[in-house]
Short mmCIF file of C-alpha atoms in Angstrom, two decimals:
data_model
loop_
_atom_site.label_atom_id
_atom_site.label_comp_id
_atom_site.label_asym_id
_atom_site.label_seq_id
_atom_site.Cartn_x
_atom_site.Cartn_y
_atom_site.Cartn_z
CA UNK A 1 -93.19 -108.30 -51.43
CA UNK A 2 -95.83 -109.68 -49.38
CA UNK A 3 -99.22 -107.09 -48.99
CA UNK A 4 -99.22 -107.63 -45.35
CA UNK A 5 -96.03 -105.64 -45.75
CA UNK A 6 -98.03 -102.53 -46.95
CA UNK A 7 -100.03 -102.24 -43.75
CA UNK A 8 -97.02 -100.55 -42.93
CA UNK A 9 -97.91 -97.83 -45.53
CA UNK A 10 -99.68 -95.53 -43.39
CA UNK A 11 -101.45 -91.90 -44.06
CA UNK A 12 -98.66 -90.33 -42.46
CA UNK A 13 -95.83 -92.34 -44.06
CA UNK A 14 -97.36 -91.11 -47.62
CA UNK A 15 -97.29 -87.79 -46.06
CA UNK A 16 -93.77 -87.83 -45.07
CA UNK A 17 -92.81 -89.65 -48.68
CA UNK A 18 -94.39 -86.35 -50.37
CA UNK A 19 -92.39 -83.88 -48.02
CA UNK A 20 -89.38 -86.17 -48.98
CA UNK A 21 -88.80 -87.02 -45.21
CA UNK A 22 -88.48 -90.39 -45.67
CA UNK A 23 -85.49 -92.57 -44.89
CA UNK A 24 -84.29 -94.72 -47.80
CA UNK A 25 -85.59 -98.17 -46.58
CA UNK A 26 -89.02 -96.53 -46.05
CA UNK A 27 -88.89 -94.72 -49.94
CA UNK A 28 -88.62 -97.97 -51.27
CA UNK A 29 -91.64 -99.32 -49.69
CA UNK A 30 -93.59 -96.76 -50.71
CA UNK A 31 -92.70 -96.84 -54.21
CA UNK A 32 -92.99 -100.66 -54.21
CA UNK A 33 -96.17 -100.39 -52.30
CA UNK A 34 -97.77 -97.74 -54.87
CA UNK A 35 -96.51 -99.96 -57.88
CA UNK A 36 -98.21 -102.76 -56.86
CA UNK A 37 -101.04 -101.98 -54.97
CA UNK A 38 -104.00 -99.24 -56.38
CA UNK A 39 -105.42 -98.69 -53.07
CA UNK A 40 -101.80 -97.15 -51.84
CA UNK A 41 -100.85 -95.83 -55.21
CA UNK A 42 -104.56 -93.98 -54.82
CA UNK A 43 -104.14 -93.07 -51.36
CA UNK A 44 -100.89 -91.25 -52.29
CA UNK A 45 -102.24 -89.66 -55.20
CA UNK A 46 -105.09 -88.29 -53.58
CA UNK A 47 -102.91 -86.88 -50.80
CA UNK A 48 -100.07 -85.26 -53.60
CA UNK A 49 -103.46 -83.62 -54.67
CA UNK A 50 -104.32 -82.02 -51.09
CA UNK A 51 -101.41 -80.58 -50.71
CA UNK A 52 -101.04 -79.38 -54.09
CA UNK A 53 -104.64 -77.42 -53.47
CA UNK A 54 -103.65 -76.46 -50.16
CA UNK A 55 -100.28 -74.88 -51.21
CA UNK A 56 -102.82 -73.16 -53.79
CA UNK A 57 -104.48 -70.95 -51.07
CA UNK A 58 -103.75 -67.79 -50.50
CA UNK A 59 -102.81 -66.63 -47.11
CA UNK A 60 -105.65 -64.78 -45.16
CA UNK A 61 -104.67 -62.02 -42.77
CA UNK A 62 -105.27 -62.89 -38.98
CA UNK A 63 -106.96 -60.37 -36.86
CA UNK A 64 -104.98 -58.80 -34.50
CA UNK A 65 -106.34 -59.77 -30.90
#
């Protein structure tokens, strides 16, 4: 596959990959993107990270207003 095709491989593509709210078509780009290009395959491992520290958090109480 051609890189110019990866431009398609966008932030919020990656994040919809991890939520598994992809369509087919657009899993296998990512997958072939992240297999064959470090910059993506980094890009989606720093963002599996983020939300696997953010899902770490506890909840905080809000005020009540």
């Amino acid at each position: 596959m051609a890189l110019s095709q990866y431009s398609k491989v966008t932030d919020e593509l990656l994040s919809a990959y991890i939520d598994d709210a992809v369509t087919s078509a657009e899993r296998a780009l990512v997958e072939d993107a992240a297999a064959h290009d470090s910059r993506i395959a980094w890009r989606l491992y720093s963002l599996r990270q983020t939300v696997s520290l953010l899902g770490q958090l506890s909840d905080v109480p809000l005020p009540r207003s």
